[in-house]
Amino acid sequence: MADYGYHASTAYDLPSLLDAVAASRPEIIIVDIALPGLKPEAFVEHVSELDPRPEVVFMGTGFPRVDFDGAYLEKPIDSRQLLAMVGSIRRRHDANAPSGKRGNGRVADR
């Protein structure tokens, strides 16, 4: 992601992910539905309380077993598809942001 102007953090379990989100305040969080310790609905609820609220994108294999309004990426993930999705989310956030509050280019992933 750095080659395309994005900052990405990697977490291998839920506590590390929560720490990364708190430290970097990402615009977009891409998280594997199989992340150890993850309870998707509770995670979405947790990040929905942040300001600004990051967009959560789950990824995994097969049909998602979680009820949420965000995006879901089927693995394996094509890099062009990922970049297009991230770009689309950033444009939407920038269009809705108050003047002077544009995106920070931070993406947290698993």
Short mmCIF file of N, CA, C and O in Angstrom, two decimals, residues 11-92:
data_model
loop_
_atom_site.label_atom_id
_atom_site.label_comp_id
_atom_site.label_asym_id
_atom_site.label_seq_id
_atom_site.Cartn_x
_atom_site.Cartn_y
_atom_site.Cartn_z
N ALA A 11 -1.65 -6.13 12.09
CA ALA A 11 -1.92 -6.69 13.42
C ALA A 11 -2.25 -8.17 13.25
O ALA A 11 -2.91 -8.54 12.28
N TYR A 12 -1.80 -8.98 14.18
CA TYR A 12 -2.00 -10.42 14.08
C TYR A 12 -3.01 -10.98 15.08
O TYR A 12 -3.27 -12.17 15.08
N ASP A 13 -3.55 -10.10 15.92
CA ASP A 13 -4.60 -10.51 16.85
C ASP A 13 -5.41 -9.27 17.22
O ASP A 13 -5.05 -8.15 16.86
N LEU A 14 -6.52 -9.48 17.90
CA LEU A 14 -7.42 -8.38 18.21
C LEU A 14 -6.78 -7.29 19.07
O LEU A 14 -6.91 -6.10 18.76
N PRO A 15 -6.06 -7.64 20.16
CA PRO A 15 -5.44 -6.56 20.95
C PRO A 15 -4.49 -5.69 20.13
O PRO A 15 -4.49 -4.47 20.26
N SER A 16 -3.70 -6.32 19.25
CA SER A 16 -2.78 -5.56 18.40
C SER A 16 -3.55 -4.67 17.43
O SER A 16 -3.14 -3.54 17.15
N LEU A 17 -4.66 -5.17 16.89
CA LEU A 17 -5.48 -4.38 15.98
C LEU A 17 -6.06 -3.17 16.70
O LEU A 17 -6.01 -2.05 16.19
N LEU A 18 -6.59 -3.37 17.90
CA LEU A 18 -7.16 -2.26 18.66
C LEU A 18 -6.10 -1.21 18.99
O LEU A 18 -6.37 0.00 18.90
N ASP A 19 -4.89 -1.66 19.33
CA ASP A 19 -3.79 -0.73 19.59
C ASP A 19 -3.43 0.06 18.34
O ASP A 19 -3.22 1.28 18.40
N ALA A 20 -3.36 -0.62 17.19
CA ALA A 20 -3.02 0.05 15.93
C ALA A 20 -4.08 1.08 15.55
O ALA A 20 -3.76 2.18 15.11
N VAL A 21 -5.33 0.73 15.74
CA VAL A 21 -6.42 1.66 15.43
C VAL A 21 -6.35 2.88 16.34
O VAL A 21 -6.49 4.01 15.89
N ALA A 22 -6.11 2.67 17.63
CA ALA A 22 -6.02 3.79 18.57
C ALA A 22 -4.83 4.69 18.26
O ALA A 22 -4.93 5.91 18.36
N ALA A 23 -3.72 4.08 17.84
CA ALA A 23 -2.51 4.86 17.59
C ALA A 23 -2.54 5.62 16.28
O ALA A 23 -2.07 6.76 16.20
N SER A 24 -3.12 5.03 15.24
CA SER A 24 -3.02 5.65 13.92
C SER A 24 -4.29 6.33 13.44
O SER A 24 -4.25 7.08 12.47
N ARG A 25 -5.43 6.06 14.09
CA ARG A 25 -6.71 6.66 13.69
C ARG A 25 -6.94 6.54 12.18
O ARG A 25 -7.07 7.52 11.47
N PRO A 26 -7.00 5.31 11.67
CA PRO A 26 -7.09 5.11 10.22
C PRO A 26 -8.46 5.51 9.66
O PRO A 26 -9.45 5.56 10.38
N GLU A 27 -8.46 5.80 8.37
CA GLU A 27 -9.70 6.07 7.67
C GLU A 27 -10.41 4.77 7.31
O GLU A 27 -11.62 4.73 7.26
N ILE A 28 -9.60 3.76 7.02
CA ILE A 28 -10.12 2.48 6.57
C ILE A 28 -9.43 1.37 7.35
O ILE A 28 -8.21 1.39 7.52
N ILE A 29 -10.21 0.40 7.81
CA ILE A 29 -9.66 -0.77 8.50
C ILE A 29 -10.05 -1.99 7.68
O ILE A 29 -11.23 -2.26 7.48
N ILE A 30 -9.04 -2.70 7.20
CA ILE A 30 -9.28 -3.93 6.45
C ILE A 30 -8.89 -5.06 7.37
O ILE A 30 -7.73 -5.16 7.77
N VAL A 31 -9.85 -5.89 7.71
CA VAL A 31 -9.60 -6.92 8.73
C VAL A 31 -10.12 -8.28 8.26
O VAL A 31 -11.21 -8.38 7.72
N ASP A 32 -9.30 -9.28 8.48
CA ASP A 32 -9.68 -10.65 8.14
C ASP A 32 -10.72 -11.12 9.14
O ASP A 32 -10.55 -11.00 10.35
N ILE A 33 -11.80 -11.67 8.64
CA ILE A 33 -12.89 -12.14 9.48
C ILE A 33 -12.41 -13.25 10.44
O ILE A 33 -13.01 -13.47 11.48
N ALA A 34 -11.29 -13.90 10.08
CA ALA A 34 -10.74 -14.98 10.90
C ALA A 34 -9.65 -14.50 11.87
O ALA A 34 -8.95 -15.32 12.47
N LEU A 35 -9.51 -13.19 12.06
CA LEU A 35 -8.51 -12.66 12.99
C LEU A 35 -8.76 -13.24 14.38
O LEU A 35 -9.89 -13.18 14.88
N PRO A 36 -7.73 -13.82 15.01
CA PRO A 36 -7.92 -14.39 16.35
C PRO A 36 -8.50 -13.39 17.34
O PRO A 36 -8.02 -12.27 17.47
N GLY A 37 -9.57 -13.80 18.00
CA GLY A 37 -10.22 -12.98 19.02
C GLY A 37 -11.27 -12.03 18.49
O GLY A 37 -11.95 -11.37 19.27
N LEU A 38 -11.41 -11.94 17.17
CA LEU A 38 -12.35 -10.98 16.59
C LEU A 38 -13.79 -11.43 16.73
O LEU A 38 -14.14 -12.56 16.39
N LYS A 39 -14.62 -10.53 17.23
CA LYS A 39 -16.07 -10.67 17.21
C LYS A 39 -16.53 -9.52 16.34
O LYS A 39 -16.57 -8.37 16.79
N PRO A 40 -16.83 -9.80 15.07
CA PRO A 40 -17.05 -8.72 14.09
C PRO A 40 -18.05 -7.66 14.53
O PRO A 40 -17.77 -6.46 14.39
N GLU A 41 -19.20 -8.06 15.04
CA GLU A 41 -20.20 -7.07 15.42
C GLU A 41 -19.70 -6.16 16.54
O GLU A 41 -19.93 -4.95 16.52
N ALA A 42 -19.00 -6.74 17.52
CA ALA A 42 -18.45 -5.94 18.62
C ALA A 42 -17.36 -5.00 18.12
O ALA A 42 -17.26 -3.85 18.57
N PHE A 43 -16.56 -5.46 17.17
CA PHE A 43 -15.50 -4.62 16.62
C PHE A 43 -16.10 -3.43 15.87
O PHE A 43 -15.67 -2.29 16.04
N VAL A 44 -17.10 -3.69 15.04
CA VAL A 44 -17.76 -2.61 14.30
C VAL A 44 -18.37 -1.61 15.27
O VAL A 44 -18.27 -0.39 15.08
N GLU A 45 -18.99 -2.09 16.33
CA GLU A 45 -19.57 -1.20 17.34
C GLU A 45 -18.48 -0.36 17.99
O GLU A 45 -18.65 0.85 18.19
N HIS A 46 -17.34 -0.98 18.31
CA HIS A 46 -16.23 -0.26 18.93
C HIS A 46 -15.73 0.87 18.04
O HIS A 46 -15.60 2.01 18.48
N VAL A 47 -15.46 0.59 16.77
CA VAL A 47 -14.90 1.62 15.90
C VAL A 47 -15.94 2.67 15.51
O VAL A 47 -15.58 3.79 15.15
N SER A 48 -17.23 2.33 15.61
CA SER A 48 -18.25 3.32 15.27
C SER A 48 -18.30 4.46 16.28
O SER A 48 -18.85 5.52 16.00
N GLU A 49 -17.68 4.26 17.44
CA GLU A 49 -17.63 5.30 18.46
C GLU A 49 -16.46 6.25 18.27
O GLU A 49 -16.36 7.26 18.96
N LEU A 50 -15.56 5.94 17.35
CA LEU A 50 -14.40 6.78 17.10
C LEU A 50 -14.80 7.99 16.25
O LEU A 50 -15.75 7.93 15.48
N ASP A 51 -14.05 9.07 16.40
CA ASP A 51 -14.29 10.26 15.60
C ASP A 51 -12.97 10.73 15.02
O ASP A 51 -12.07 11.07 15.80
N PRO A 52 -12.80 10.74 13.72
CA PRO A 52 -13.79 10.34 12.73
C PRO A 52 -13.92 8.83 12.68
O PRO A 52 -12.99 8.10 13.00
N ARG A 53 -15.09 8.38 12.27
CA ARG A 53 -15.39 6.95 12.22
C ARG A 53 -14.73 6.32 11.00
O ARG A 53 -14.97 6.72 9.88
N PRO A 54 -13.87 5.31 11.23
CA PRO A 54 -13.24 4.65 10.10
C PRO A 54 -14.20 3.69 9.39
O PRO A 54 -15.15 3.20 10.00
N GLU A 55 -13.94 3.47 8.14
CA GLU A 55 -14.69 2.50 7.35
C GLU A 55 -14.09 1.12 7.64
O GLU A 55 -12.87 0.96 7.63
N VAL A 56 -14.92 0.14 7.92
CA VAL A 56 -14.45 -1.23 8.17
C VAL A 56 -14.76 -2.09 6.95
O VAL A 56 -15.88 -2.09 6.45
N VAL A 57 -13.73 -2.78 6.48
CA VAL A 57 -13.87 -3.71 5.37
C VAL A 57 -13.41 -5.07 5.88
O VAL A 57 -12.28 -5.21 6.35
N PHE A 58 -14.29 -6.05 5.84
CA PHE A 58 -13.91 -7.40 6.23
C PHE A 58 -13.46 -8.15 4.99
O PHE A 58 -13.94 -7.88 3.87
N MET A 59 -12.56 -9.09 5.18
CA MET A 59 -12.15 -9.97 4.09
C MET A 59 -12.14 -11.39 4.61
O MET A 59 -12.00 -11.63 5.82
N GLY A 60 -12.31 -12.33 3.72
CA GLY A 60 -12.30 -13.72 4.12
C GLY A 60 -12.63 -14.63 2.95
O GLY A 60 -12.71 -14.18 1.81
N THR A 61 -12.79 -15.88 3.25
CA THR A 61 -13.16 -16.85 2.23
C THR A 61 -14.61 -17.26 2.45
O THR A 61 -15.05 -17.44 3.58
N GLY A 62 -15.33 -17.36 1.38
CA GLY A 62 -16.73 -17.76 1.49
C GLY A 62 -17.63 -16.60 1.86
O GLY A 62 -17.20 -15.47 2.03
N PHE A 63 -18.88 -16.89 2.00
CA PHE A 63 -19.88 -15.89 2.33
C PHE A 63 -19.67 -15.38 3.75
O PHE A 63 -19.48 -16.18 4.68
N PRO A 64 -19.67 -14.07 3.96
CA PRO A 64 -19.44 -13.54 5.32
C PRO A 64 -20.55 -13.96 6.27
O PRO A 64 -21.72 -13.95 5.93
N ARG A 65 -20.15 -14.33 7.46
CA ARG A 65 -21.11 -14.72 8.49
C ARG A 65 -21.29 -13.62 9.52
O ARG A 65 -21.34 -13.86 10.71
N VAL A 66 -21.36 -12.41 9.04
CA VAL A 66 -21.48 -11.26 9.93
C VAL A 66 -22.49 -10.29 9.31
O VAL A 66 -22.56 -10.14 8.10
N ASP A 67 -23.27 -9.67 10.16
CA ASP A 67 -24.26 -8.72 9.71
C ASP A 67 -23.70 -7.31 9.89
O ASP A 67 -23.56 -6.83 11.01
N PHE A 68 -23.35 -6.68 8.78
CA PHE A 68 -22.82 -5.32 8.83
C PHE A 68 -23.08 -4.66 7.49
O PHE A 68 -23.39 -5.31 6.50
N ASP A 69 -22.94 -3.34 7.45
CA ASP A 69 -23.24 -2.58 6.24
C ASP A 69 -22.02 -2.28 5.40
O ASP A 69 -22.14 -1.64 4.36
N GLY A 70 -20.85 -2.71 5.83
CA GLY A 70 -19.62 -2.37 5.12
C GLY A 70 -19.30 -3.31 3.98
O GLY A 70 -20.07 -4.19 3.63
N ALA A 71 -18.13 -3.11 3.43
CA ALA A 71 -17.66 -3.90 2.30
C ALA A 71 -17.08 -5.23 2.77
O ALA A 71 -16.62 -5.37 3.91
N TYR A 72 -17.10 -6.19 1.87
CA TYR A 72 -16.51 -7.50 2.14
C TYR A 72 -15.71 -7.90 0.91
O TYR A 72 -16.23 -7.83 -0.21
N LEU A 73 -14.47 -8.29 1.12
CA LEU A 73 -13.61 -8.73 0.04
C LEU A 73 -13.38 -10.23 0.14
O LEU A 73 -13.04 -10.73 1.21
N GLU A 74 -13.58 -10.91 -0.95
CA GLU A 74 -13.37 -12.36 -1.02
C GLU A 74 -11.89 -12.63 -1.28
O GLU A 74 -11.28 -12.04 -2.18
N LYS A 75 -11.28 -13.51 -0.47
CA LYS A 75 -9.88 -13.90 -0.69
C LYS A 75 -9.83 -15.01 -1.75
O LYS A 75 -10.74 -15.81 -1.81
N PRO A 76 -8.81 -15.06 -2.57
CA PRO A 76 -7.68 -14.13 -2.60
C PRO A 76 -8.09 -12.79 -3.18
O PRO A 76 -8.97 -12.70 -4.03
N ILE A 77 -7.44 -11.75 -2.68
CA ILE A 77 -7.80 -10.39 -3.06
C ILE A 77 -6.89 -9.91 -4.18
O ILE A 77 -5.67 -9.99 -4.08
N ASP A 78 -7.49 -9.41 -5.22
CA ASP A 78 -6.76 -8.83 -6.34
C ASP A 78 -6.33 -7.41 -5.94
O ASP A 78 -7.15 -6.63 -5.45
N SER A 79 -5.07 -7.09 -6.13
CA SER A 79 -4.56 -5.78 -5.69
C SER A 79 -5.27 -4.63 -6.39
O SER A 79 -5.50 -3.59 -5.79
N ARG A 80 -5.63 -4.79 -7.66
CA ARG A 80 -6.36 -3.73 -8.36
C ARG A 80 -7.73 -3.50 -7.73
O ARG A 80 -8.18 -2.36 -7.59
N GLN A 81 -8.38 -4.59 -7.35
CA GLN A 81 -9.69 -4.49 -6.71
C GLN A 81 -9.56 -3.77 -5.36
O GLN A 81 -10.37 -2.91 -5.02
N LEU A 82 -8.54 -4.12 -4.59
CA LEU A 82 -8.31 -3.49 -3.30
C LEU A 82 -8.04 -2.00 -3.46
O LEU A 82 -8.64 -1.18 -2.76
N LEU A 83 -7.16 -1.63 -4.38
CA LEU A 83 -6.85 -0.22 -4.58
C LEU A 83 -8.07 0.56 -5.06
O LEU A 83 -8.30 1.70 -4.63
N ALA A 84 -8.87 -0.03 -5.92
CA ALA A 84 -10.09 0.64 -6.40
C ALA A 84 -11.06 0.86 -5.25
O ALA A 84 -11.65 1.94 -5.13
N MET A 85 -11.22 -0.14 -4.40
CA MET A 85 -12.13 -0.02 -3.27
C MET A 85 -11.65 1.05 -2.29
O MET A 85 -12.42 1.89 -1.84
N VAL A 86 -10.36 1.03 -1.96
CA VAL A 86 -9.80 2.02 -1.04
C VAL A 86 -9.95 3.42 -1.63
O VAL A 86 -10.36 4.36 -0.94
N GLY A 87 -9.66 3.58 -2.92
CA GLY A 87 -9.80 4.87 -3.57
C GLY A 87 -11.24 5.37 -3.54
O GLY A 87 -11.50 6.55 -3.29
N SER A 88 -12.18 4.48 -3.76
CA SER A 88 -13.60 4.83 -3.73
C SER A 88 -14.03 5.29 -2.34
O SER A 88 -14.73 6.29 -2.20
N ILE A 89 -13.59 4.57 -1.33
CA ILE A 89 -13.93 4.95 0.06
C ILE A 89 -13.31 6.31 0.38
O ILE A 89 -13.98 7.18 0.96
N ARG A 90 -12.06 6.52 0.01
CA ARG A 90 -11.40 7.80 0.29
C ARG A 90 -12.10 8.96 -0.40
O ARG A 90 -12.31 10.02 0.19
N ARG A 91 -12.49 8.77 -1.67
CA ARG A 91 -13.19 9.83 -2.39
C ARG A 91 -14.53 10.15 -1.72
O ARG A 91 -14.88 11.33 -1.57
N ARG A 92 -15.24 9.12 -1.29
CA ARG A 92 -16.52 9.34 -0.61
C ARG A 92 -16.31 10.08 0.71
O ARG A 92 -17.04 11.03 1.01
#
